[in-house]
Short mmCIF file of C-alpha atoms in Angstrom, two decimals:
data_model
loop_
_atom_site.label_atom_id
_atom_site.label_comp_id
_atom_site.label_asym_id
_atom_site.label_seq_id
_atom_site.Cartn_x
_atom_site.Cartn_y
_atom_site.Cartn_z
CA MET A 1 88.73 51.35 92.03
CA TYR A 2 90.50 52.42 95.53
CA GLY A 3 89.92 55.46 95.61
CA ASP A 4 91.29 56.76 92.41
CA GLN A 5 88.37 58.75 91.74
CA ALA A 6 88.51 60.48 94.84
CA ASN A 7 91.76 61.39 94.32
CA LYS A 8 90.42 63.07 91.91
CA LEU A 9 87.47 64.83 93.74
CA ILE A 10 90.05 66.29 96.32
CA LEU A 11 92.01 67.81 92.67
CA GLU A 12 89.03 69.17 91.59
CA ALA A 13 88.10 70.62 94.94
CA ARG A 14 91.78 72.38 96.05
CA ARG A 15 91.68 73.59 91.96
CA SER A 16 88.20 75.47 92.61
CA ASN A 17 89.55 76.76 96.08
CA ASN A 18 91.93 78.74 94.55
CA LEU A 19 88.57 80.24 92.66
CA SER A 20 86.66 83.30 92.49
CA GLU A 21 84.14 81.48 91.90
CA LEU A 22 81.75 78.00 92.62
CA PRO A 23 82.48 75.27 89.44
CA LEU A 24 80.80 73.08 88.25
CA HIS A 25 79.75 70.81 91.18
CA GLN A 26 80.40 66.96 90.06
CA HIS A 27 77.93 65.06 89.76
CA THR A 28 78.72 62.40 88.78
CA LEU A 29 82.12 61.74 90.25
CA VAL A 30 79.82 61.78 93.25
CA LYS A 31 77.90 58.86 92.27
CA ASP A 32 80.56 57.47 91.55
CA ILE A 33 82.26 56.98 94.51
CA VAL A 34 79.61 56.78 96.41
CA GLU A 35 78.89 53.14 93.69
CA GLU A 36 82.20 52.54 94.24
CA ILE A 37 81.31 52.41 98.59
CA GLY A 38 78.75 50.55 97.55
CA VAL A 39 80.83 47.99 95.92
CA LEU A 40 83.69 48.30 98.52
CA ASN A 41 80.57 47.84 101.32
CA LYS A 42 80.06 44.36 99.55
CA ASP A 43 83.44 42.81 99.00
CA VAL A 44 83.57 43.63 103.35
CA GLU A 45 79.84 42.12 103.86
CA TYR A 46 81.41 38.34 101.47
CA LEU A 47 84.60 38.68 103.15
CA ASN A 48 83.19 38.59 106.90
CA GLU A 49 80.74 36.21 106.08
CA GLN A 50 83.53 34.11 104.56
CA GLN A 51 85.21 33.84 107.84
CA SER A 52 82.56 33.13 109.83
CA VAL A 53 81.91 30.33 107.75
CA GLU A 54 84.86 28.64 106.55
CA GLU A 55 87.79 27.55 108.39
CA ILE A 56 90.17 29.44 107.07
CA PRO A 57 93.39 27.90 107.74
CA ALA A 58 96.36 31.11 109.93
CA SER A 59 97.72 31.74 106.62
CA GLU A 60 94.97 32.86 105.57
CA ALA A 61 93.45 34.21 107.77
CA ARG A 62 95.90 36.79 107.60
CA VAL A 63 95.51 37.69 104.35
CA HIS A 64 91.57 38.06 104.79
CA GLN A 65 92.14 40.33 107.62
CA CYS A 66 94.28 42.31 105.82
CA GLN A 67 92.48 42.21 102.76
CA LEU A 68 89.14 43.80 105.23
CA PHE A 69 91.23 45.63 106.74
CA VAL A 70 92.49 48.00 102.90
CA THR A 71 89.19 47.59 102.20
CA HIS A 72 88.11 49.67 105.23
CA LEU A 73 90.87 52.03 105.77
CA CYS A 74 89.37 52.88 101.28
CA LEU A 75 85.90 52.78 102.25
CA ARG A 76 86.95 55.81 105.17
CA ARG A 77 89.06 57.85 103.07
CA ASN A 78 86.32 57.65 99.65
CA LYS A 79 84.23 59.00 102.53
CA ARG A 80 86.35 61.90 104.32
CA CYS A 81 86.79 62.87 100.29
CA LEU A 82 83.77 63.20 99.20
CA LEU A 83 83.57 65.60 103.10
CA ALA A 84 86.41 67.48 102.22
CA TYR A 85 84.48 68.82 98.94
CA GLN A 86 81.17 69.29 100.22
CA LYS A 87 82.68 71.00 103.14
CA MET A 88 85.09 73.42 100.61
CA ARG A 89 81.19 74.49 98.75
CA ALA A 90 80.05 75.22 101.22
CA ASP A 91 82.56 77.25 102.47
CA LYS A 92 82.53 78.83 99.64
CA ILE A 93 78.64 79.52 98.96
CA ALA A 94 78.54 80.79 102.58
CA GLU A 95 81.94 82.62 101.91
CA PHE A 96 79.57 84.49 99.19
CA LEU A 97 76.54 84.86 100.53
CA TRP A 98 78.85 86.53 103.19
CA LEU A 99 80.43 89.41 100.99
CA ASN A 100 76.91 89.72 98.84
CA ILE A 101 74.03 89.22 98.76
CA ASP A 102 72.51 90.94 102.38
CA PRO A 103 70.37 93.58 102.69
CA VAL A 104 70.84 94.83 106.58
CA ALA A 105 67.37 95.58 108.18
CA GLY A 106 68.73 98.77 110.09
CA THR A 107 67.16 102.07 110.79
CA GLU A 108 70.94 103.82 109.59
CA THR A 109 71.05 102.36 106.16
CA THR A 110 67.24 102.41 104.86
CA VAL A 111 68.28 105.46 102.62
CA SER A 112 71.08 102.66 100.85
CA HIS A 113 68.42 100.42 101.66
CA LEU A 114 66.78 101.54 99.22
CA LYS A 115 68.34 102.87 97.00
CA GLU A 116 69.72 98.68 96.58
CA ASP A 117 66.35 97.30 96.40
CA SER A 118 65.68 99.13 92.73
CA ASP A 119 68.49 99.15 91.43
CA SER A 120 70.02 96.23 92.43
CA PRO A 121 68.42 92.61 91.96
CA LEU A 122 69.24 92.79 88.69
CA ASN A 123 72.91 92.06 89.02
CA ASN A 124 72.14 89.95 92.35
CA THR A 125 70.27 87.42 90.06
CA LEU A 126 73.19 87.56 87.73
CA MET A 127 75.81 86.36 90.16
CA SER A 128 73.79 84.24 92.50
CA LYS A 129 72.08 82.58 88.61
CA LEU A 130 75.66 82.33 87.65
CA VAL A 131 75.86 80.27 90.93
CA LEU A 132 72.83 78.82 91.27
CA LEU A 133 73.61 76.70 87.95
CA ASN A 134 76.20 75.40 88.92
CA LEU A 135 75.34 73.93 92.97
CA SER A 136 73.06 71.18 92.93
CA HIS A 137 70.23 70.73 94.50
CA SER A 138 71.08 70.09 97.49
CA GLU A 139 73.08 73.43 97.52
CA GLN A 140 71.04 75.25 96.84
CA GLU A 141 68.22 74.06 99.24
CA TYR A 142 71.84 75.22 101.36
CA TYR A 143 72.08 78.32 100.00
CA LYS A 144 69.18 79.23 100.96
CA GLN A 145 68.61 78.21 104.49
CA TYR A 146 72.40 79.77 105.61
CA GLN A 147 70.92 82.87 104.12
CA ASP A 148 68.30 83.04 106.29
CA LEU A 149 70.14 82.07 109.02
CA VAL A 150 72.34 84.50 108.48
CA LEU A 151 69.98 87.65 108.26
CA GLU A 152 68.26 86.53 111.38
CA PHE A 153 71.71 86.31 112.76
CA LYS A 154 72.06 90.37 111.26
CA SER A 155 69.17 91.51 113.09
CA GLY A 156 70.54 90.63 115.85
CA PHE A 157 73.22 94.14 115.00
CA ALA A 158 70.73 96.94 113.73
CA ASP A 159 73.66 98.94 114.14
CA ILE A 160 75.69 97.33 112.33
CA ASP A 161 76.79 95.95 109.33
CA LEU A 162 77.91 92.84 109.33
CA SER A 163 78.74 92.22 106.17
CA GLY A 164 81.22 95.14 106.15
CA ASP A 165 84.65 95.41 104.88
CA LEU A 166 86.68 94.12 106.90
CA GLU A 167 89.58 96.58 106.54
CA PRO A 168 89.88 99.22 109.15
CA PRO A 169 87.83 102.54 108.44
CA THR A 170 90.30 105.04 107.53
CA ASP A 171 87.33 108.06 106.77
CA ILE A 172 83.90 108.79 105.51
CA PHE A 173 83.72 109.91 102.06
CA ILE A 174 86.36 108.56 100.38
CA ASP A 175 86.81 109.05 96.43
CA VAL A 176 85.59 105.72 94.41
CA ARG A 177 85.78 105.26 90.63
CA VAL A 178 82.55 104.08 88.67
CA LEU A 179 83.42 100.15 86.99
CA LYS A 180 80.43 99.66 85.98
CA ASN A 181 77.31 100.71 84.19
CA GLY A 182 74.76 100.29 86.60
CA GLY A 183 70.88 102.86 87.64
CA GLU A 184 71.25 105.35 89.59
CA VAL A 185 72.19 105.58 93.26
CA GLN A 186 70.65 107.99 96.60
CA THR A 187 72.69 107.98 99.56
CA GLU A 188 71.37 110.53 102.23
CA TYR A 189 74.21 113.36 100.57
CA GLY A 190 71.99 113.36 97.31
CA VAL A 191 72.28 111.26 94.32
CA PHE A 192 74.49 109.90 91.56
CA ASN A 193 74.85 108.22 88.20
CA LEU A 194 76.78 105.05 87.93
CA ILE A 195 78.15 105.67 84.69
CA LYS A 196 81.20 103.78 83.25
CA ASP A 197 85.12 105.81 84.43
CA SER A 198 83.49 109.01 86.15
CA GLN A 199 84.17 109.41 90.07
CA PHE A 200 82.49 110.82 92.69
CA TYR A 201 83.23 111.76 96.49
CA VAL A 202 80.87 110.12 98.57
CA ARG A 203 79.96 108.44 101.61
CA LYS A 204 81.81 105.03 102.40
CA LEU A 205 79.38 103.32 104.39
CA ASP A 206 76.64 103.84 101.82
CA VAL A 207 78.56 102.42 98.44
CA ASP A 208 80.57 99.36 101.11
CA ARG A 209 78.23 97.57 99.12
CA LEU A 210 78.86 98.96 95.70
CA ILE A 211 81.81 98.37 96.08
CA GLN A 212 81.92 94.60 96.54
CA GLN A 213 79.34 93.80 94.30
CA GLY A 214 82.10 95.23 92.21
CA TYR A 215 80.57 98.65 90.58
CA LEU A 216 83.44 101.04 91.86
CA GLU A 217 86.38 100.87 93.21
CA GLU A 218 88.41 103.19 95.66
CA ILE A 219 90.68 105.06 94.59
CA MET B 1 91.05 126.96 115.99
CA ILE B 2 88.59 124.46 117.99
CA SER B 3 89.14 125.49 121.35
CA HIS B 4 86.64 127.12 122.93
CA ASN B 5 85.96 130.45 124.01
CA PRO B 6 83.83 131.46 126.66
CA SER B 7 82.60 135.02 126.10
CA VAL B 8 81.67 133.89 122.67
CA SER B 9 79.47 131.82 123.44
CA THR B 10 77.75 133.64 126.07
CA GLN B 11 77.01 136.49 123.83
CA THR B 12 75.42 133.36 120.68
CA ILE B 13 73.43 132.51 124.49
CA PRO B 14 69.89 134.84 123.55
CA GLN B 15 70.20 134.55 120.41
CA GLN B 16 70.62 130.64 120.11
CA ASN B 17 67.43 130.59 123.26
CA GLN B 18 64.72 131.06 120.92
CA HIS B 19 65.68 128.02 118.91
CA THR B 20 66.42 125.53 121.83
CA LYS B 21 63.13 126.00 123.11
CA SER B 22 61.86 123.62 121.33
CA LYS B 23 64.62 120.68 121.54
CA LYS B 24 64.49 119.53 125.03
CA ASN B 25 64.74 116.42 124.40
CA PHE B 26 68.59 117.21 123.34
CA ASN B 27 71.04 114.33 126.12
CA ASN B 28 73.10 116.80 128.08
CA CYS B 29 75.18 114.04 129.25
CA ASN B 30 75.08 112.02 126.00
CA ILE B 31 77.14 115.14 124.63
CA HIS B 32 79.72 115.73 127.46
CA LYS B 33 80.59 112.44 127.04
CA LEU B 34 80.96 113.07 123.48
CA LEU B 35 83.09 116.03 123.01
CA SER B 36 85.79 114.79 126.59
CA LYS B 37 85.71 111.18 124.32
CA ILE B 38 86.74 113.72 121.03
CA HIS B 39 89.90 114.72 123.64
CA THR B 40 90.57 111.60 124.25
CA HIS B 41 91.23 110.36 121.19
CA ASP B 42 93.57 112.89 119.96
CA PHE B 43 92.07 112.64 116.25
CA PHE B 44 93.31 115.33 114.82
CA PRO B 45 97.21 115.58 118.04
CA ASN B 46 98.18 119.01 116.52
CA ILE B 47 94.33 120.77 117.48
CA LYS B 48 93.70 121.67 121.43
CA ILE B 49 89.73 120.58 121.79
CA THR B 50 89.14 121.50 124.96
CA PRO B 51 85.27 119.73 125.66
CA VAL B 52 84.13 122.52 126.68
CA PRO B 53 80.32 122.23 126.76
CA HIS B 54 79.41 124.35 124.03
CA ILE B 55 76.20 125.09 122.43
CA PHE B 56 74.75 122.43 123.13
CA SER B 57 75.99 122.03 127.27
CA SER B 58 74.22 125.30 127.63
CA LEU B 59 70.98 124.03 126.15
CA GLY B 60 70.19 122.37 129.25
CA LEU B 61 70.06 125.45 131.35
CA ILE B 62 68.95 128.23 129.37
CA THR B 63 65.40 126.46 128.69
CA ASN B 64 65.51 126.21 132.00
CA PHE B 65 66.97 130.06 132.86
CA SER B 66 64.65 132.01 134.53
CA PRO B 67 64.83 135.88 136.29
CA GLN B 68 65.44 134.59 139.87
CA TYR B 69 68.72 132.73 139.54
CA THR B 70 71.30 135.20 140.51
CA MET B 71 74.42 133.12 139.04
CA GLU B 72 76.15 134.82 136.04
CA ILE B 73 76.69 132.69 133.07
CA ASP B 74 80.69 131.94 133.33
CA ASP B 75 79.95 130.52 137.00
CA ILE B 76 77.52 128.56 135.69
CA LEU B 77 79.34 127.49 132.25
CA GLN B 78 82.59 126.87 134.65
CA ASP B 79 79.62 124.87 136.08
CA PHE B 80 79.34 122.61 133.62
CA GLU B 81 82.95 122.03 133.07
CA GLN B 82 83.75 120.72 135.56
CA GLN B 83 80.85 118.29 135.62
CA ALA B 84 81.64 117.53 131.90
CA ARG B 85 85.63 116.75 132.67
CA ALA B 86 85.94 114.06 135.15
CA PRO B 87 84.43 110.95 135.02
CA PRO B 88 83.28 109.69 131.78
CA ILE B 89 86.27 110.39 129.68
CA LYS B 90 88.05 107.84 131.98
CA ARG B 91 85.62 105.79 131.03
CA ASP B 92 85.26 105.62 127.56
CA ALA B 93 88.52 105.55 126.87
CA ASP B 94 88.12 102.84 128.72
CA LEU B 95 85.27 100.91 126.73
CA ASN B 96 87.08 101.92 124.74
CA GLN B 97 90.70 99.42 125.19
CA GLN B 98 88.84 96.99 126.26
CA LEU B 99 86.80 96.95 122.53
CA VAL B 100 90.27 96.48 121.39
CA ALA B 101 90.85 93.96 123.89
CA ALA B 102 88.68 91.92 123.31
CA MET B 103 89.14 92.38 119.58
CA LEU B 104 92.85 91.20 119.37
CA ASN B 105 92.83 87.88 122.04
CA GLU B 106 89.77 86.22 119.64
CA ARG B 107 91.57 87.31 117.01
CA MET B 108 94.83 86.34 118.34
CA ALA B 109 93.49 82.79 120.24
CA PRO B 110 93.30 79.43 118.86
CA GLU B 111 90.08 78.69 120.13
CA LEU B 112 86.57 80.59 120.98
CA LEU B 113 86.90 82.57 124.32
CA PRO B 114 84.09 83.61 126.60
CA TYR B 115 81.60 85.39 125.12
CA LYS B 116 81.50 89.73 126.45
CA THR B 117 78.20 88.95 127.19
CA GLU B 118 78.15 93.27 129.08
CA LEU B 119 80.70 94.90 127.40
CA MET B 120 79.25 94.31 123.94
CA ASP B 121 75.64 95.38 125.39
CA ARG B 122 77.25 98.25 126.98
CA VAL B 123 79.17 98.63 123.73
CA LEU B 124 75.53 98.01 121.31
CA THR B 125 73.47 100.68 123.65
CA GLU B 126 76.22 103.24 123.48
CA ILE B 127 76.30 102.92 120.17
CA GLN B 128 72.62 103.09 118.85
CA GLN B 129 72.98 106.13 121.66
CA GLN B 130 75.63 107.75 119.67
CA GLN B 131 73.27 107.34 116.16
CA GLN B 132 70.33 109.07 117.88
CA LEU B 133 72.30 111.68 119.27
CA LEU B 134 74.03 112.43 115.33
CA LEU B 135 70.44 111.79 113.65
CA ASP B 136 69.25 114.64 116.52
CA SER B 137 72.29 116.16 115.97
CA TYR B 138 71.87 116.99 111.74
CA GLU B 139 67.67 117.54 112.27
CA TYR B 140 68.96 120.45 114.78
CA GLY B 141 72.02 121.77 112.58
CA ASP B 142 69.71 121.83 109.04
CA SER B 143 66.90 123.60 110.92
CA ASN B 144 69.16 125.99 112.31
CA ALA B 145 71.20 126.50 109.30
CA GLU B 146 69.89 130.00 107.94
CA ALA B 147 69.56 131.20 111.61
CA GLY B 148 73.78 131.46 111.45
CA VAL B 149 73.71 129.80 115.25
CA ILE B 150 75.94 126.94 113.82
CA SER B 151 78.87 126.91 114.44
CA SER B 152 81.71 125.86 111.72
CA ASP B 153 82.93 123.93 114.04
CA PHE B 154 79.31 121.81 114.58
CA LYS B 155 79.40 119.66 110.86
CA LEU B 156 83.41 119.27 112.30
CA GLN B 157 82.27 117.49 116.12
CA LEU B 158 79.04 115.65 113.73
CA MET B 159 81.64 114.72 111.62
CA ILE B 160 84.44 113.01 114.57
CA ILE B 161 81.09 111.51 116.05
CA GLU B 162 80.59 109.55 112.72
CA THR B 163 83.89 108.63 111.72
CA ASP B 164 84.32 107.06 115.99
CA ILE B 165 81.33 104.77 115.04
CA GLU B 166 82.54 103.86 112.67
CA ARG B 167 85.58 102.53 114.09
CA ILE B 168 83.96 100.44 116.64
CA ALA B 169 81.04 99.69 114.62
CA TYR B 170 84.35 98.53 112.61
CA LEU B 171 85.71 96.95 115.65
CA LEU B 172 82.18 95.18 116.72
CA ARG B 173 82.47 93.94 112.93
CA LEU B 174 85.74 92.39 113.80
CA TYR B 175 85.07 90.35 117.17
CA ILE B 176 81.75 88.66 115.74
CA ARG B 177 83.16 87.58 112.57
CA THR B 178 85.64 86.15 114.12
CA ARG B 179 83.66 84.46 116.53
CA LEU B 180 81.55 83.04 113.69
CA ALA B 181 84.45 81.52 112.08
CA LYS B 182 85.86 80.02 114.41
CA ILE B 183 81.34 78.88 115.23
CA ASP B 184 81.86 77.37 111.61
CA SER B 185 84.95 75.68 111.61
CA PHE B 186 84.67 73.66 114.91
CA THR B 187 81.10 73.85 115.51
CA ILE B 188 81.34 69.54 116.33
CA TYR B 189 83.76 70.38 118.83
CA TYR B 190 81.98 73.66 120.55
CA ILE B 191 78.37 72.26 120.75
CA ASN B 192 79.30 69.25 123.03
CA GLU B 193 81.33 72.72 124.77
CA SER B 194 78.39 74.37 125.34
CA ALA B 195 76.16 71.57 125.95
CA GLY B 196 75.28 71.60 129.93
CA GLU B 197 76.55 75.26 130.31
CA GLY B 198 73.26 77.14 129.30
CA SER B 199 71.59 76.74 132.55
CA SER B 200 74.24 76.43 134.88
CA GLY B 201 73.92 80.81 134.98
CA GLY B 202 78.97 80.37 134.32
CA ILE B 203 80.26 82.73 132.35
CA ALA B 204 78.49 81.93 129.03
CA LEU B 205 81.05 80.54 125.86
CA LEU B 206 78.93 81.23 123.40
CA SER B 207 75.54 84.21 123.15
CA PRO B 208 73.06 83.24 122.76
CA ALA B 209 72.29 84.33 119.67
CA GLU B 210 75.73 82.34 118.81
CA ARG B 211 74.56 79.68 119.73
CA LEU B 212 71.02 79.36 117.92
CA TYR B 213 73.84 80.40 114.79
CA MET B 214 76.08 77.45 115.53
CA HIS B 215 73.18 75.02 116.37
CA LYS B 216 71.17 75.78 112.69
CA HIS B 217 73.90 75.67 111.17
CA PHE B 218 75.11 72.26 111.52
CA LYS B 219 71.76 70.83 110.84
CA ILE B 220 71.46 72.41 107.61
CA LEU B 221 75.17 71.30 107.18
CA THR B 222 74.36 68.24 108.33
CA GLN B 223 70.63 68.02 106.01
CA LEU B 224 73.14 68.66 102.79
CA TYR B 225 75.72 66.07 103.40
CA ASN B 226 72.77 63.96 103.75
CA THR B 227 71.58 64.54 100.57
CA SER B 228 73.90 64.84 98.50
CA PHE B 229 75.76 61.77 99.56
CA LEU B 230 76.07 59.87 103.52
CA GLY B 231 72.31 59.28 102.88
CA LYS B 232 73.36 56.44 100.34
CA LEU B 233 76.43 55.13 102.21
CA PRO B 234 76.78 51.96 104.73
CA SER B 235 74.77 53.16 108.24
CA PHE B 236 77.71 52.43 109.89
CA LEU B 237 79.74 55.64 107.62
CA GLN B 238 77.30 57.85 108.17
CA LEU B 239 78.54 59.56 111.96
CA LEU B 240 79.95 62.90 111.65
CA ASP B 241 81.35 62.66 114.88
CA ASP B 242 83.47 59.30 114.19
CA THR B 243 85.49 58.06 115.94
CA THR B 244 86.17 54.90 115.53
CA GLY B 245 88.84 53.80 112.67
CA GLY B 246 92.01 55.39 113.65
CA GLU B 247 91.22 59.34 112.99
CA THR B 248 88.79 61.68 115.15
CA MET B 249 86.37 63.70 112.62
CA ILE B 250 85.53 66.44 115.30
CA ALA B 251 87.94 69.08 114.58
CA THR B 252 89.29 70.70 117.49
CA PRO B 253 90.97 73.84 118.25
CA ASN B 254 94.97 73.81 118.81
CA LEU B 255 95.90 74.66 121.48
CA ASP B 256 99.17 74.45 120.81
CA GLN B 257 99.71 77.24 118.54
CA PRO B 258 102.45 79.75 119.61
CA VAL B 259 100.54 83.46 120.37
CA PHE B 260 102.02 86.90 121.30
CA ILE B 261 100.83 87.77 124.76
CA ARG B 262 102.37 91.06 126.66
CA VAL B 263 101.66 90.41 130.41
CA VAL B 264 99.57 93.33 131.43
CA CYS B 265 99.33 92.97 135.94
CA ASP B 266 102.22 94.27 137.61
CA GLU B 267 102.90 91.10 139.06
CA PRO B 268 105.37 88.01 138.14
CA ILE B 269 103.93 85.29 136.06
CA VAL B 270 105.78 82.28 136.56
CA LEU B 271 105.33 79.29 133.66
CA THR B 272 105.87 75.85 134.33
CA MET B 273 106.98 74.50 131.10
CA ASP B 274 107.71 70.29 129.54
CA GLY B 275 110.08 69.75 131.67
CA ASP B 276 111.40 71.36 134.89
CA ASP B 277 111.69 74.71 132.86
CA GLU B 278 110.70 77.82 133.90
CA LEU B 279 109.32 80.82 132.85
CA THR B 280 108.70 84.38 134.63
CA LEU B 281 106.34 86.59 132.82
CA THR B 282 106.98 90.25 134.14
CA LYS B 283 105.22 93.11 133.20
CA ASN B 284 105.05 95.02 129.75
CA GLY B 285 107.10 91.99 129.09
CA ILE B 286 106.20 90.46 124.92
CA TYR B 287 106.69 86.79 125.43
CA VAL B 288 106.39 83.65 122.23
CA VAL B 289 103.82 81.77 124.40
CA ARG B 290 102.20 78.02 123.48
CA TYR B 291 99.04 79.04 124.20
CA ARG B 292 97.82 76.43 126.43
CA LEU B 293 100.66 77.66 128.98
CA ILE B 294 98.96 81.28 129.64
CA LYS B 295 95.49 80.14 128.03
CA LEU B 296 93.81 80.44 131.59
CA TYR B 297 96.24 84.36 132.88
CA VAL B 298 94.28 85.31 129.21
CA GLN B 299 90.82 84.26 130.50
CA ILE B 300 91.25 86.25 133.86
CA GLY B 301 92.91 89.98 131.57
CA ASP B 302 96.83 89.14 133.12
CA ILE B 303 97.74 88.75 130.03
CA VAL B 304 96.09 89.94 126.63
CA LEU B 305 97.43 88.60 122.70
CA ILE B 306 99.07 91.24 120.45
#
């Protein structure tokens, strides 16, 4: 009562903020808090009612007021905690989206794009499944809608891969090492196979997404 | 090493002639611009790249070449050299600098700055042009590789251009993503701020695309809150921009955040601090001040954030 549950939720939020993946949505906790808010709200109504119906001596009126005040504070605090939790999760989802799953429509990247399509659905579904299972229903909805939104925004900048690396580029060609086995990758400069522990000298633009997805490591 | 030797190119011109007639769509000005850009950017400080129109710039000329021309080929080349040199160098360096400044300002300022519509439009079209040029050049390089008319510099030049495109794309990416991050963190505040500006025609804080993004993102976020718990709360708790209860729910950028600045205008700037203190900022000086005090100077460009 009086915000204990919300405190748990905030702790949970803080914990998952440091994780690289999104943990399971705390359905029951959220439900409990919403219930708590309902109960507190009933209290408020009851107190208000009492105040208007009975004539209360001055000393007791102050007690009443205090009780009302504390209840209101709890209500608002619970709400803020719920919002904070949800916002944190939404931000995480957005972050995932910017990092990983982003088919960009662009003239320059069509080649690498095709390669992604033929190659990475396996990876994408695996990764987003991992996330999607942990999401609540409305979060999944949000995920889909935000994905559309980001795609729409990015289509305005066809020449720049907006979700690309935010580190300044140094070379166009880089050395990479393969971390996971994968299929064949086609680039403008030829074809290479993703075999674990092999190394390649490739164009950075072509493999940016593979690095983000954890297939490759820059060396 | 890469420096150009006019006599070499005069010798190779008859050869090129056959190959280039079909390539009329080559945009000479673009190439001049690019070459001069290579020069100004100093990728290799030790190597002097002379922005003499190399293979390309003679193309336009040669396609028009006819017997009644009595000018010496060297004169013509010299003409081109002069045309190619002067103005674009300044322009492009300028553009690049502007972009870096815009990006840095946006990165360091706690609040959203007005969208640089003109600058962004120019940079975006230039990138597009250069990428087209790059594609054309690759095609040209491929089709002429066997004939032996491609100099060894050709590939290097293309690489430099490509690297440069990458760098500019990175600056743009950082600029746009920074703006989006700010919009996302202060959504309600900026919705209110930008409410009336769409029609007023002044300097817009947001680009149309950003505005659309902001509103849509807010909509789906609200939808998420509503379906997950907000809808089940008592109605007086359902507001998202609630300012009652002692605390406002609208997050606003912290304008009192200290920022590092450099003064770029010639006139000294006098700031009045909280009390009667005055701080005089002189050109090229570096200071740390609260953002609120220098906000206007940043917008007119007298001060840059670093």
